[in-house]
Every structure is written in C-alpha cells, then in structure tokens.
Short mmCIF file of C-alpha atoms in Angstrom, two decimals:
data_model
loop_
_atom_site.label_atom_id
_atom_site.label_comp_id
_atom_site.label_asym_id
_atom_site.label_seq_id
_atom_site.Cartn_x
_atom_site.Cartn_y
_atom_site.Cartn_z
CA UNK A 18 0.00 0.00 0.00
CA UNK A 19 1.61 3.58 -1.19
CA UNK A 20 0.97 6.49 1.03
CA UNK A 21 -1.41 8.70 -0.76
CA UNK A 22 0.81 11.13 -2.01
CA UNK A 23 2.35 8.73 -4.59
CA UNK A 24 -0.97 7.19 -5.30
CA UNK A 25 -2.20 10.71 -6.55
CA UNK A 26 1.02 11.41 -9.00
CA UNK A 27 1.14 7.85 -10.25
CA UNK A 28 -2.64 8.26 -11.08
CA UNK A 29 -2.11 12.09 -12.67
CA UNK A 30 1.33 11.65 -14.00
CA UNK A 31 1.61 7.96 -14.93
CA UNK A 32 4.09 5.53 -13.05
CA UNK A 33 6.20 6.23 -15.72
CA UNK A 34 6.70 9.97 -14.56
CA UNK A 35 6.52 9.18 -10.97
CA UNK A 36 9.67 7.17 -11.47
CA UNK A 37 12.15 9.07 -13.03
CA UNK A 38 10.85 12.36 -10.54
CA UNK A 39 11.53 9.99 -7.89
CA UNK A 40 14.93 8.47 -9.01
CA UNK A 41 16.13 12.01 -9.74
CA UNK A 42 15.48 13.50 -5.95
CA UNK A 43 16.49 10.34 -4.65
CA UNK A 44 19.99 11.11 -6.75
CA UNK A 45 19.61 14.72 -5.72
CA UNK A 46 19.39 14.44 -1.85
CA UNK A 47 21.92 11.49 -2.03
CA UNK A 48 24.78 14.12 -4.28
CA UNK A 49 23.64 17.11 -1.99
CA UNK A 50 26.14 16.58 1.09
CA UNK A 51 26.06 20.47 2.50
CA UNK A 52 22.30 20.56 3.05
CA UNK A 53 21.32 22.92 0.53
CA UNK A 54 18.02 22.37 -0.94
CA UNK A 55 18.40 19.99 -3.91
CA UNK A 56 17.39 21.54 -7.67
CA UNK A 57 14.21 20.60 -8.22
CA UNK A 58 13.27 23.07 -11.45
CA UNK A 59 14.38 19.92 -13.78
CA UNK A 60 11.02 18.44 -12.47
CA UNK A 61 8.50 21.86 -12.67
CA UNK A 62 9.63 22.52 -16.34
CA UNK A 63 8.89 19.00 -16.89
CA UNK A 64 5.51 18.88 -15.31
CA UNK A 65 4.82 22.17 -16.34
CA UNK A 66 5.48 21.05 -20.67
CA UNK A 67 2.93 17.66 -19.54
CA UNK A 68 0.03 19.57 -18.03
CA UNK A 69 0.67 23.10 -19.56
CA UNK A 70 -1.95 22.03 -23.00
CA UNK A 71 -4.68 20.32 -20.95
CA UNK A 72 -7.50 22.29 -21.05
CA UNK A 73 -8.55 24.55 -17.74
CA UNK A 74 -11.64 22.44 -16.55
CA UNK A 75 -9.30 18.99 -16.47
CA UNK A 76 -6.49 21.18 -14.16
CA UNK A 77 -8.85 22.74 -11.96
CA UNK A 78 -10.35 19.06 -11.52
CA UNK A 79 -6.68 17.92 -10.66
CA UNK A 80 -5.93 20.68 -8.32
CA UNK A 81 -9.26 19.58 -6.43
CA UNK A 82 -8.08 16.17 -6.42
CA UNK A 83 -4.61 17.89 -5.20
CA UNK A 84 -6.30 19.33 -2.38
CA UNK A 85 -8.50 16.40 -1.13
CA UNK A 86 -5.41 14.13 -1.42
CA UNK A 87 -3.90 17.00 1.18
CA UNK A 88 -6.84 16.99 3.59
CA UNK A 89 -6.90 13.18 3.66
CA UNK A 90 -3.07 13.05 4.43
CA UNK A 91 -3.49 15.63 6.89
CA UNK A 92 -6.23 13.72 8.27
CA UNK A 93 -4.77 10.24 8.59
CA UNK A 94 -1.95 12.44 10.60
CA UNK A 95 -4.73 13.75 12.89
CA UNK A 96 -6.59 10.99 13.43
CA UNK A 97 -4.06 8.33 14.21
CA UNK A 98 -4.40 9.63 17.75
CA UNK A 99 -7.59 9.02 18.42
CA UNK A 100 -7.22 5.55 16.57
CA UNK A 101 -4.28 5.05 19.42
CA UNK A 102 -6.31 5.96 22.07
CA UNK A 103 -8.98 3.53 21.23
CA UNK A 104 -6.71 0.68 20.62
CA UNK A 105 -5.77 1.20 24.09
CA UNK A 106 -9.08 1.57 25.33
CA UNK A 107 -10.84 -1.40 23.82
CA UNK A 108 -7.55 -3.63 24.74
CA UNK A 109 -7.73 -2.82 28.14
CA UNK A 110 -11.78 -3.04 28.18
CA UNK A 111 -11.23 -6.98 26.73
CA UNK A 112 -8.75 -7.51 29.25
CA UNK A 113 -10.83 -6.44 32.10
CA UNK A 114 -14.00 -8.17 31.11
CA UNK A 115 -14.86 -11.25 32.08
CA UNK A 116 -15.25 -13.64 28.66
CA UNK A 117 -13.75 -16.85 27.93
CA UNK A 118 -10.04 -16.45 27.33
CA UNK A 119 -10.50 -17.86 23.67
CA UNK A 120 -13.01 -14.94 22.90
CA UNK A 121 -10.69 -12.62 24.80
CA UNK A 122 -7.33 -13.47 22.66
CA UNK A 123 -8.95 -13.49 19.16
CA UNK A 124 -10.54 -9.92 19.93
CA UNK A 125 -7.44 -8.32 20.92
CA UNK A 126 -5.56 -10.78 18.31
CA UNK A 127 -8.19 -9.00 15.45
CA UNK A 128 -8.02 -5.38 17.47
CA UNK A 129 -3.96 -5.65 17.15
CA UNK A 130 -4.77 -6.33 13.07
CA UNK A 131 -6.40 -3.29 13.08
CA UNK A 132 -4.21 -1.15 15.15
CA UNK A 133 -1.09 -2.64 12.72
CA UNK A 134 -2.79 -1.18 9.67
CA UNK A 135 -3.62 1.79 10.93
CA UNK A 136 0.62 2.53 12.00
CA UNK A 137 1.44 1.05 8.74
CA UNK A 138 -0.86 3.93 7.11
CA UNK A 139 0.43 6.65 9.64
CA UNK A 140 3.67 5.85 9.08
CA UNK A 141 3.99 5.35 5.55
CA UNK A 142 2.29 9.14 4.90
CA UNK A 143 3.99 10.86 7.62
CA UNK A 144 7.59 9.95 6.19
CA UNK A 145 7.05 10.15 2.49
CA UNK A 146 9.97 13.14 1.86
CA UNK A 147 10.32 12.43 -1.66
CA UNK A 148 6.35 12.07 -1.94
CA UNK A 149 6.12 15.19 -0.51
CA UNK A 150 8.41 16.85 -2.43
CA UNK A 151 6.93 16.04 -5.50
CA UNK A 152 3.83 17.10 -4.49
CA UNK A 153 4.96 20.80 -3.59
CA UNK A 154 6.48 20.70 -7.40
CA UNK A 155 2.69 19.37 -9.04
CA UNK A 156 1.13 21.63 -6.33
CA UNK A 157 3.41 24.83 -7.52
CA UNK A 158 2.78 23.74 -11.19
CA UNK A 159 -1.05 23.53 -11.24
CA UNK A 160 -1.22 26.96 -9.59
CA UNK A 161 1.39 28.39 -11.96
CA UNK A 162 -0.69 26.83 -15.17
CA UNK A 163 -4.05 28.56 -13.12
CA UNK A 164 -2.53 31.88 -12.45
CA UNK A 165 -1.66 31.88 -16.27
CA UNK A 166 -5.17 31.04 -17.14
CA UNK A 167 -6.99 33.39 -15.07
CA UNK A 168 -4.35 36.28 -16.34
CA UNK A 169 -4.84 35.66 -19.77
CA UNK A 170 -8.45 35.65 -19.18
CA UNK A 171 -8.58 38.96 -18.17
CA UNK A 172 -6.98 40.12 -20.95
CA UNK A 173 -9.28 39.18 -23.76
#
C-alpha cells in the first residue's frame, strides 16, 4: 500500500513519470552533502510542458483532487491519535472483562490487526519526503498553469 501522495502522481502523471521524478530526488538528496536544498526546477519545467496544454476544466479538476489528497493526508496524521487511544481503550476493556479467554485473545488478536494497519498507514504518509516533495512541485505547477489562465483571461 503507497501512502497517498504517490498514489495521486502515479494516477495524474503515470508511473512512468513518478519514477524518473523519484529516481532524480532520490539522486539529488543522495549528491547534496552540504544541506542545501536539492534543484528541483528539472522536475517543474517537466511537469509544467505535460500539463501546460490540458484544457482549464481537467487542471482545476486535478488541483481539487490535489487538495483532497492534502486533507486526507493531513487527516490520517490527525486521526491516528484518536485511533491510538482507542486501541488502548478497547484492549484494556477486553482484558478487564470477564469472557472466555479464547473470545478474549482473538478480539485483541483482530483489534492488534487493526491497530497494525492503521501505524502502517500513519507511518507510511507521515515519512514520504520524496512524496512530498513532489507534491509541492505538481502543487506549484497547477497553480502556476491557473494563475496563467486566469491572467490571460482577463486580458481578452
């Protein structure tokens, strides 16, 4: 399971694209030794040629889709909490009840499933740097290819 970030570029850019952006910040960060923030225009002036001829409706559509893949990352983030606290909660409800110890070990055994999941998930979208970074890029290049829209607009 990819963290949602890459499932969003892979589905707008191809897996093709998400590839070779990927190899080359993974080369980037790996080269860049004195911390400087890697060069990442390469990638914009690629997107940028890709999207720049689709028509305005189909990048306003993928900017919403931008933003909803956001929220929902942000989301997961803020929720994983809650999903902590009641893993805890239930597991130490089980544990206190009085059931058969069969019933007892396959609920927590199912509860710890769930719990599993949900840390793989957390985990996977809260340290996704490369991810991330390609997602500021598409973000930055669907408002560029909007800002040019809406100004030439104005000017007819």
């Amino acid at each position: 399971m990819a963290n949602v970030f890459r499932k969003l570029i892979r589905k707008e850019l191809g897996d093709i694209n998400y590839h070779r952006y990927s190899c080359y910040l993974r080369k980037n960060i790996s080269n860049n030794t004195d911390n400087k923030v890697p060069d990442n225009q390469v990638i914009f002036n690629d997107m940028y040629e890709k999207l720049k001829n689709r028509d305005f409706k189909s990048i306003y559509k993928m900017h919403n889709r931008l933003n909803d893949t956001m929220l929902l990352a942000f989301r997961i983030s803020k929720n994983f909490f809650f999903a902590f606290l009641f893993y805890l909660l239930a597991t130490v409800y089980l544990l206190l009840r009085s059931m058969s110890p069969e019933l007892t070990a396959i609920s927590i055994i199912l509860i710890n499933i769930c719990f599993v999941y949900k840390i793989y998930e957390f985990i996977s979208n809260k340290f996704c740097y490369i991810d991330a970074q390609l997602i500021l890029l598409y973000k930055a290049v669907l408002d560029r290819i909007i800002l040019n829209e809406q100004k030439s607009m104005r000017e007819k």
